[in-house]
Amino acid sequence: MTVNNEGWGAFKTNKWLFTTPSSSYARPRTPVQNSKVSESQINGKIVETPPTRRADRPRTLSDRGNEILDNHEAVQHLYAWNFSELRENYTEKGIHNPSIYCYAISCVQLLSHVPAIVRLLQDHRCQDPACLCCNWKKYFLQNTNHAGSIAWFREAFKKDKKFNQGRQEDAHDALLAILGKVEKICVANPRLKGRKIADDLFGYSIRNEVHCRVCKNKHVYYENNTVMTVRMLKKDPSGRNHSIKELMQHLFADTTIYGYNCANCKKKSDAPVKPTLLRAPQILLLHISRFSFDGWGKKISRPVTLNETLDVANMATAGASTVYKLCGAVIHGGTTLDYGHYWCVARSRKRETQFVTLNDSQVSQHANPRDATQSYIVLYRRAEHLVDSGIEKSMI
Ligand SMILES: [Zn+2]
Ligand SMILES: [Zn+2]
């Protein structure tokens, strides 16, 4: 089966992932997976690959996928969101920024507040002096100085020259690159039995149900990824700010593929698509695409309110409730794409009811996520894994 390019181009859930300039690095490897035949999309071209033996196929989510992923014994121990259970109890500290590394520092800070990531770092040791994970642990987490260093981040990407161009880079790109490095250390961890850890922790799946208007056939396409990109909405006439839940809901709104090429009847038509969230991830990582292109790239600076509690029931395939709690965000301050400053707000490791601001070497103990309206990356955790103190109140 060949999937029509035009059809995929109109797929709103993929469109900007392939056109946003800043998302060029580490694009989803299999943005859309057909349940019957595997296709790969490379630089906009569809390459059909023959079906492989069942055992050799890349692991993909299906309608049964959630349960299989979430109940796998090899990763269950990672899910608890509790820093007190970690071998070492790290204090909150900043990272010294020698010049333009706030995009990396903010992501390192955000991920250093994910217990599963810290557990993986604690378990890891290797012989590579440039290993991002070894150095992350040694020069930042375990470092007893007031502020850690970030030189190891640049060092880890020296060979491929990524993030070594002497300019401010995109935090979303850095986040994906860091997750790629974490993924690599997991392969060597015997406890994880070859699991793809980024999928286990952050992996989500969107089920796109397409109806052919000509033959009335139903086609289902799965879209798997780890960082969910949501777009800014048009300015609300009343002037109120949109919430991140509204941005996410827009991703799951019914839409149309114009010129959809039906594999069954081989006819082209405008086909309605119903996207639903098949797998609600353990950790929901949202990237707010604040870019607009109008001859040149511009930043959309409109504020977005972060819901402290977010239930995805009305987006879920089975309408099931999965409640998330806000755990952190990377914020971009500044009105242009190439300049400005990134910093991080995260749930404190010491007191889960408290948020801290981590701005380069500065740490402020009392942050209010309500102020994080210029967020660029937002991190949510399933509420079931978070210690419920009863103190928190839903913001919205
Ligand atoms: Zn290492
Ligand atoms: Zn058809």
Short mmCIF file of C-alpha atoms and ligand atoms in Angstrom, two decimals:
data_model
loop_
_atom_site.label_atom_id
_atom_site.label_comp_id
_atom_site.label_asym_id
_atom_site.label_seq_id
_atom_site.Cartn_x
_atom_site.Cartn_y
_atom_site.Cartn_z
CA MET A 1 0.00 0.00 0.00
CA THR A 2 1.31 3.42 -0.86
CA VAL A 3 0.17 6.32 1.20
CA ASN A 4 -0.52 9.45 -0.71
CA ASN A 5 1.82 12.29 0.11
CA GLU A 6 -0.76 15.00 -0.20
CA GLY A 7 -2.96 13.15 2.18
CA TRP A 8 -0.27 12.98 4.82
CA GLY A 9 0.70 16.57 4.23
CA ALA A 10 -2.76 17.58 5.31
CA PHE A 11 -2.63 15.46 8.45
CA LYS A 12 -2.70 18.21 11.01
CA THR A 13 -1.04 16.11 13.67
CA ASN A 14 2.02 15.64 11.47
CA LYS A 15 2.08 18.77 9.44
CA TRP A 16 3.99 21.08 11.69
CA LEU A 17 6.26 18.35 13.00
CA PHE A 18 7.71 18.28 9.53
CA THR A 19 7.63 21.95 8.74
CA THR A 20 8.69 23.66 11.95
CA PRO A 21 12.30 24.70 11.32
CA SER A 22 13.32 24.19 14.92
CA SER A 23 12.04 20.63 14.94
CA SER A 24 14.39 19.45 12.25
CA TYR A 25 16.48 17.48 14.69
CA ALA A 26 15.33 14.03 15.77
CA ARG A 27 12.06 14.02 13.93
CA PRO A 28 9.83 11.17 14.88
CA ARG A 29 11.21 8.02 13.33
CA THR A 30 7.83 6.52 12.62
CA PRO A 31 5.35 9.37 12.83
CA VAL A 32 2.55 7.30 11.46
CA GLN A 33 2.40 3.57 11.58
CA ASN A 34 -0.13 1.59 9.66
CA SER A 35 -1.39 -1.44 11.45
CA LYS A 36 -0.91 -3.72 8.47
CA VAL A 37 2.06 -2.51 6.47
CA SER A 38 4.99 -0.56 7.80
CA GLU A 39 5.96 2.59 6.00
CA SER A 40 8.71 5.01 6.75
CA GLN A 41 8.59 8.68 5.93
CA ILE A 42 11.95 10.19 5.11
CA ASN A 43 12.25 13.85 4.14
CA GLY A 44 8.67 13.90 3.00
CA LYS A 45 9.00 10.83 0.79
CA ILE A 46 7.08 7.70 1.53
CA VAL A 47 9.14 4.57 1.20
CA GLU A 48 7.25 1.36 1.30
CA THR A 49 8.98 -1.46 3.08
CA PRO A 50 7.96 -5.10 2.82
CA PRO A 51 6.40 -6.68 5.89
CA THR A 52 9.07 -8.24 8.08
CA ARG A 53 8.97 -11.27 10.31
CA ARG A 54 6.83 -10.62 13.39
CA ALA A 55 9.84 -10.76 15.74
CA ASP A 56 11.83 -8.25 13.68
CA ARG A 57 9.16 -5.59 13.43
CA PRO A 58 9.68 -2.38 15.35
CA ARG A 59 7.54 -2.36 18.47
CA THR A 60 4.48 -0.23 17.87
CA LEU A 61 1.43 0.53 19.83
CA SER A 62 -1.83 -0.97 18.82
CA ASP A 63 -5.28 -0.87 20.36
CA ARG A 64 -3.94 -3.23 23.02
CA GLY A 65 -0.73 -1.25 23.48
CA ASN A 66 -1.34 0.63 26.71
CA GLU A 67 -1.60 -2.28 28.99
CA ILE A 68 1.39 -4.06 27.54
CA LEU A 69 3.61 -1.03 27.93
CA ASP A 70 2.44 0.17 31.31
CA ASN A 71 2.46 -3.18 33.05
CA HIS A 72 5.87 -4.32 31.94
CA GLU A 73 7.79 -5.47 35.00
CA ALA A 74 11.13 -4.20 33.66
CA VAL A 75 10.01 -0.58 33.88
CA GLN A 76 7.47 -0.58 36.70
CA HIS A 77 10.14 0.37 39.22
CA LEU A 78 10.81 3.57 37.28
CA TYR A 79 7.32 4.97 37.52
CA ALA A 80 7.15 6.01 41.18
CA TRP A 81 7.45 9.75 41.48
CA ASN A 82 9.25 9.88 44.74
CA PHE A 83 12.64 11.44 45.28
CA SER A 84 12.99 10.22 48.85
CA GLU A 85 13.39 6.66 47.53
CA LEU A 86 16.41 7.62 45.46
CA ARG A 87 19.83 6.55 46.66
CA GLU A 88 21.02 10.11 46.86
CA ASN A 89 18.88 13.05 47.75
CA TYR A 90 20.06 15.91 45.61
CA THR A 91 19.76 19.50 46.72
CA GLU A 92 18.33 22.11 44.38
CA LYS A 93 21.09 23.97 42.64
CA GLY A 94 21.72 26.01 39.57
CA ILE A 95 24.01 25.51 36.61
CA HIS A 96 26.55 28.11 35.65
CA ASN A 97 25.86 29.45 32.16
CA PRO A 98 29.11 30.56 30.47
CA SER A 99 27.31 32.13 27.50
CA ILE A 100 24.40 30.81 25.46
CA TYR A 101 23.59 27.47 27.11
CA CYS A 102 20.32 28.34 28.85
CA TYR A 103 18.45 26.18 26.28
CA ALA A 104 20.38 23.11 27.51
CA ILE A 105 20.49 24.07 31.18
CA SER A 106 16.70 24.48 31.37
CA CYS A 107 16.15 21.01 29.84
CA VAL A 108 18.76 19.37 32.09
CA GLN A 109 17.06 20.97 35.08
CA LEU A 110 13.61 19.84 33.99
CA LEU A 111 14.73 16.23 33.44
CA SER A 112 16.74 16.26 36.69
CA HIS A 113 13.36 16.64 38.38
CA VAL A 114 12.01 13.43 36.86
CA PRO A 115 12.74 10.64 39.37
CA ALA A 116 12.81 7.96 36.64
CA ILE A 117 15.56 9.83 34.78
CA VAL A 118 17.55 10.33 37.99
CA ARG A 119 17.22 6.61 38.76
CA LEU A 120 18.56 5.74 35.32
CA LEU A 121 21.49 8.12 35.79
CA GLN A 122 22.26 6.64 39.20
CA ASP A 123 22.38 3.14 37.72
CA HIS A 124 24.65 4.14 34.89
CA ARG A 125 28.43 4.17 34.63
CA CYS A 126 30.66 3.70 31.60
CA GLN A 127 34.18 4.36 30.28
CA ASP A 128 33.36 7.16 27.86
CA PRO A 129 34.77 10.46 29.24
CA ALA A 130 32.38 12.44 27.01
CA CYS A 131 29.29 10.47 28.12
CA LEU A 132 26.50 12.96 28.73
CA CYS A 133 24.84 10.82 31.40
CA CYS A 134 28.03 10.11 33.42
CA ASN A 135 28.96 13.77 33.36
CA TRP A 136 25.43 14.94 34.10
CA LYS A 137 25.54 12.87 37.27
CA LYS A 138 29.15 13.74 38.20
CA TYR A 139 29.32 17.43 37.38
CA PHE A 140 25.81 18.45 38.19
CA LEU A 141 23.76 16.11 40.37
CA GLN A 142 26.57 14.91 42.64
CA ASN A 143 28.54 18.13 42.52
CA THR A 144 28.54 19.76 45.95
CA ASN A 145 29.30 23.27 44.72
CA HIS A 146 26.59 25.86 44.64
CA ALA A 147 26.22 25.75 40.85
CA GLY A 148 27.17 22.92 38.51
CA SER A 149 28.89 23.17 35.15
CA ILE A 150 27.37 22.64 31.68
CA ALA A 151 30.62 22.07 29.75
CA TRP A 152 29.83 18.34 29.56
CA PHE A 153 26.71 18.99 27.50
CA ARG A 154 28.73 20.62 24.73
CA GLU A 155 31.38 17.90 25.06
CA ALA A 156 28.81 15.12 24.57
CA PHE A 157 27.80 16.56 21.17
CA LYS A 158 31.27 17.57 20.03
CA LYS A 159 31.72 14.76 17.51
CA ASP A 160 28.59 15.53 15.54
CA LYS A 161 29.01 19.29 16.08
CA LYS A 162 25.46 19.58 17.38
CA PHE A 163 25.06 22.43 19.83
CA ASN A 164 28.64 23.55 19.15
CA GLN A 165 27.90 26.37 16.75
CA GLY A 166 28.31 29.09 19.35
CA ARG A 167 24.72 30.21 19.15
CA GLN A 168 21.53 29.90 21.12
CA GLU A 169 19.78 26.68 20.12
CA ASP A 170 16.24 25.47 20.51
CA ALA A 171 15.30 23.89 23.85
CA HIS A 172 12.97 21.39 22.15
CA ASP A 173 15.87 20.16 20.00
CA ALA A 174 18.07 19.91 23.09
CA LEU A 175 15.38 17.99 24.97
CA LEU A 176 15.07 15.42 22.17
CA ALA A 177 18.85 15.10 21.91
CA ILE A 178 19.20 14.55 25.68
CA LEU A 179 16.43 11.94 25.63
CA GLY A 180 18.32 10.25 22.78
CA LYS A 181 21.41 9.99 25.01
CA VAL A 182 19.36 8.64 27.93
CA GLU A 183 17.87 6.06 25.58
CA LYS A 184 21.38 4.86 24.71
CA ILE A 185 22.43 4.22 28.30
CA CYS A 186 19.28 2.21 28.87
CA VAL A 187 20.24 -0.29 26.19
CA ALA A 188 23.23 -1.24 28.36
CA ASN A 189 21.13 -1.60 31.53
CA PRO A 190 20.35 -5.32 32.11
CA ARG A 191 17.41 -4.47 34.39
CA LEU A 192 15.60 -2.86 31.50
CA LYS A 193 15.89 -5.88 29.22
CA GLY A 194 16.31 -3.91 26.02
CA ARG A 195 13.29 -1.68 26.59
CA LYS A 196 12.98 1.59 24.69
CA ILE A 197 12.80 3.72 27.77
CA ALA A 198 11.76 6.97 26.12
CA ASP A 199 8.68 5.12 24.86
CA ASP A 200 8.00 3.57 28.24
CA LEU A 201 8.14 6.86 30.08
CA PHE A 202 7.05 9.46 27.55
CA GLY A 203 5.60 7.44 24.69
CA TYR A 204 2.09 8.31 23.60
CA SER A 205 0.03 7.05 20.73
CA ILE A 206 -2.59 8.83 18.69
CA ARG A 207 -5.14 6.71 16.89
CA ASN A 208 -6.26 8.42 13.69
CA GLU A 209 -9.46 6.99 12.28
CA VAL A 210 -9.98 8.02 8.66
CA HIS A 211 -13.27 7.43 6.82
CA CYS A 212 -13.25 7.15 3.05
CA ARG A 213 -16.30 9.02 1.73
CA VAL A 214 -16.32 6.93 -1.46
CA CYS A 215 -16.24 3.32 -0.26
CA LYS A 216 -17.12 4.07 3.39
CA ASN A 217 -14.12 2.05 4.53
CA LYS A 218 -12.48 2.90 7.83
CA HIS A 219 -8.67 3.14 8.01
CA VAL A 220 -6.76 3.40 11.27
CA TYR A 221 -3.29 4.92 11.49
CA TYR A 222 -1.22 5.11 14.63
CA GLU A 223 1.10 7.93 15.39
CA ASN A 224 3.67 7.29 18.10
CA ASN A 225 5.99 9.84 19.61
CA THR A 226 7.51 10.98 22.88
CA VAL A 227 7.16 14.76 22.92
CA MET A 228 3.69 15.97 21.95
CA THR A 229 3.72 19.17 19.92
CA VAL A 230 0.68 21.40 20.38
CA ARG A 231 0.08 24.60 18.46
CA MET A 232 -0.92 28.02 19.65
CA LEU A 233 -4.57 28.84 18.96
CA LYS A 234 -5.85 31.96 17.29
CA LYS A 235 -6.22 34.86 19.67
CA ASP A 236 -9.41 34.64 21.67
CA PRO A 237 -11.63 37.67 20.86
CA SER A 238 -12.42 38.11 24.55
CA GLY A 239 -8.71 38.50 25.24
CA ARG A 240 -8.56 35.64 27.70
CA ASN A 241 -5.57 33.31 27.68
CA HIS A 242 -5.92 29.79 26.36
CA SER A 243 -4.99 26.95 28.67
CA ILE A 244 -2.61 24.19 27.69
CA LYS A 245 -5.54 21.77 27.90
CA GLU A 246 -7.29 23.75 25.15
CA LEU A 247 -4.16 23.58 23.01
CA MET A 248 -4.05 19.84 23.54
CA GLN A 249 -7.76 19.42 22.82
CA HIS A 250 -7.26 21.19 19.51
CA LEU A 251 -4.78 18.47 18.52
CA PHE A 252 -7.57 15.94 19.03
CA ALA A 253 -10.28 17.88 17.24
CA ASP A 254 -11.91 16.21 14.23
CA THR A 255 -10.34 17.27 10.97
CA THR A 256 -10.23 16.47 7.25
CA ILE A 257 -7.52 15.09 4.99
CA TYR A 258 -8.00 16.81 1.66
CA GLY A 259 -7.30 14.53 -1.30
CA TYR A 260 -6.99 11.39 0.80
CA ASN A 261 -6.00 8.47 -1.40
CA CYS A 262 -7.98 5.47 -0.21
CA ALA A 263 -6.05 2.20 -0.22
CA ASN A 264 -9.25 0.24 -0.58
CA CYS A 265 -11.10 1.90 -3.47
CA LYS A 266 -8.04 3.76 -4.87
CA LYS A 267 -10.16 6.93 -5.15
CA LYS A 268 -9.31 10.37 -3.87
CA SER A 269 -11.66 12.20 -1.56
CA ASP A 270 -11.72 14.61 1.34
CA ALA A 271 -11.78 12.24 4.27
CA PRO A 272 -12.79 13.07 7.84
CA VAL A 273 -10.27 12.07 10.50
CA LYS A 274 -10.95 11.47 14.16
CA PRO A 275 -7.77 11.53 16.23
CA THR A 276 -7.92 10.15 19.76
CA LEU A 277 -5.30 9.51 22.40
CA LEU A 278 -4.80 5.77 22.50
CA ARG A 279 -1.95 5.65 24.96
CA ALA A 280 -1.87 8.28 27.65
CA PRO A 281 1.83 8.43 28.54
CA GLN A 282 3.24 7.94 32.01
CA ILE A 283 4.91 11.32 31.71
CA LEU A 284 3.31 13.79 29.34
CA LEU A 285 5.85 16.05 27.67
CA LEU A 286 4.23 18.85 25.71
CA HIS A 287 6.05 21.15 23.33
CA ILE A 288 4.18 24.36 22.56
CA SER A 289 4.98 25.33 19.00
CA ARG A 290 5.16 29.10 19.29
CA PHE A 291 6.42 29.62 15.79
CA SER A 292 4.63 31.29 12.98
CA PHE A 293 5.96 31.75 9.50
CA ASP A 294 5.07 34.84 7.59
CA GLY A 295 7.97 35.19 5.19
CA TRP A 296 10.25 34.83 8.18
CA GLY A 297 9.91 33.01 11.47
CA LYS A 298 8.21 34.82 14.31
CA LYS A 299 7.48 33.90 17.88
CA ILE A 300 3.90 33.87 19.12
CA SER A 301 4.28 35.33 22.58
CA ARG A 302 0.65 34.99 23.70
CA PRO A 303 0.42 33.67 27.27
CA VAL A 304 -0.75 30.09 27.88
CA THR A 305 -2.15 29.14 31.26
CA LEU A 306 -0.83 25.86 32.65
CA ASN A 307 -3.56 23.71 34.17
CA GLU A 308 -2.21 22.27 37.37
CA THR A 309 -4.48 19.24 36.94
CA LEU A 310 -5.27 17.92 33.50
CA ASP A 311 -7.62 15.05 32.64
CA VAL A 312 -7.38 13.68 29.11
CA ALA A 313 -10.69 11.73 29.25
CA ASN A 314 -12.33 13.71 26.43
CA MET A 315 -9.36 13.07 24.14
CA ALA A 316 -8.86 9.39 24.99
CA THR A 317 -9.87 6.65 22.56
CA ALA A 318 -11.89 4.80 25.17
CA GLY A 319 -12.93 7.97 27.02
CA ALA A 320 -10.89 6.74 29.99
CA SER A 321 -9.82 9.24 32.59
CA THR A 322 -6.10 9.77 33.10
CA VAL A 323 -5.37 12.65 35.40
CA TYR A 324 -2.06 14.47 35.16
CA LYS A 325 -0.40 16.86 37.56
CA LEU A 326 1.83 19.67 36.41
CA CYS A 327 5.44 18.90 37.34
CA GLY A 328 7.53 21.45 35.48
CA ALA A 329 8.08 23.66 32.48
CA VAL A 330 10.78 25.25 30.38
CA ILE A 331 9.96 28.89 29.80
CA HIS A 332 11.20 31.11 27.02
CA GLY A 333 11.44 34.81 27.73
CA GLY A 334 11.92 37.15 24.81
CA THR A 335 10.01 38.16 21.72
CA THR A 336 12.16 36.62 18.96
CA LEU A 337 13.08 33.07 18.04
CA ASP A 338 16.85 33.44 18.02
CA TYR A 339 17.30 35.44 21.18
CA GLY A 340 15.81 35.52 24.61
CA HIS A 341 16.37 33.31 27.59
CA TYR A 342 15.22 29.89 28.78
CA TRP A 343 14.70 28.86 32.39
CA CYS A 344 12.93 26.10 34.23
CA VAL A 345 10.19 25.78 36.85
CA ALA A 346 9.90 22.38 38.50
CA ARG A 347 8.33 20.59 41.43
CA SER A 348 10.85 20.66 44.25
CA ARG A 349 12.68 17.40 44.97
CA LYS A 350 12.34 18.05 48.71
CA ARG A 351 8.72 19.13 48.88
CA GLU A 352 6.44 17.99 46.12
CA THR A 353 3.87 20.67 46.88
CA GLN A 354 6.40 23.38 46.16
CA PHE A 355 7.72 24.63 42.85
CA VAL A 356 11.22 26.02 42.39
CA THR A 357 12.59 28.31 39.70
CA LEU A 358 15.94 27.26 38.23
CA ASN A 359 17.36 30.07 36.18
CA ASP A 360 20.98 29.33 35.19
CA SER A 361 22.90 29.51 38.48
CA GLN A 362 20.00 31.09 40.38
CA VAL A 363 17.54 29.03 42.43
CA SER A 364 14.39 30.51 43.84
CA GLN A 365 12.49 28.29 46.26
CA HIS A 366 9.00 29.65 45.83
CA ALA A 367 7.82 29.60 42.25
CA ASN A 368 4.26 29.92 41.10
CA PRO A 369 3.41 27.92 37.96
CA ARG A 370 0.68 30.50 37.29
CA ASP A 371 3.47 32.84 36.28
CA ALA A 372 4.82 30.38 33.71
CA THR A 373 2.65 31.73 30.91
CA GLN A 374 5.51 31.86 28.39
CA SER A 375 6.12 28.13 28.71
CA TYR A 376 7.65 26.31 25.77
CA ILE A 377 7.96 22.76 27.12
CA VAL A 378 5.61 21.47 29.79
CA LEU A 379 5.92 18.31 31.84
CA TYR A 380 2.98 16.48 33.42
CA ARG A 381 2.99 13.32 35.47
CA ARG A 382 0.17 10.87 35.99
CA ALA A 383 -1.45 11.92 39.26
CA GLU A 384 -1.59 8.34 40.53
CA HIS A 385 2.21 8.34 40.89
CA LEU A 386 2.46 11.60 42.70
CA VAL A 387 2.23 11.78 46.49
CA ASP A 388 -1.04 13.52 47.22
CA SER A 389 -0.60 15.92 50.06
CA GLY A 390 -4.12 17.30 49.86
CA ILE A 391 -2.65 20.82 49.97
CA GLU A 392 -2.71 21.51 46.28
CA LYS A 393 -5.69 23.10 44.71
CA SER A 394 -6.56 22.87 41.09
CA MET A 395 -5.72 26.12 39.35
CA ILE A 396 -8.42 25.76 36.74
ZN ZN B 1 28.35 6.92 30.73
ZN ZN B 2 -12.30 4.19 -0.29
#
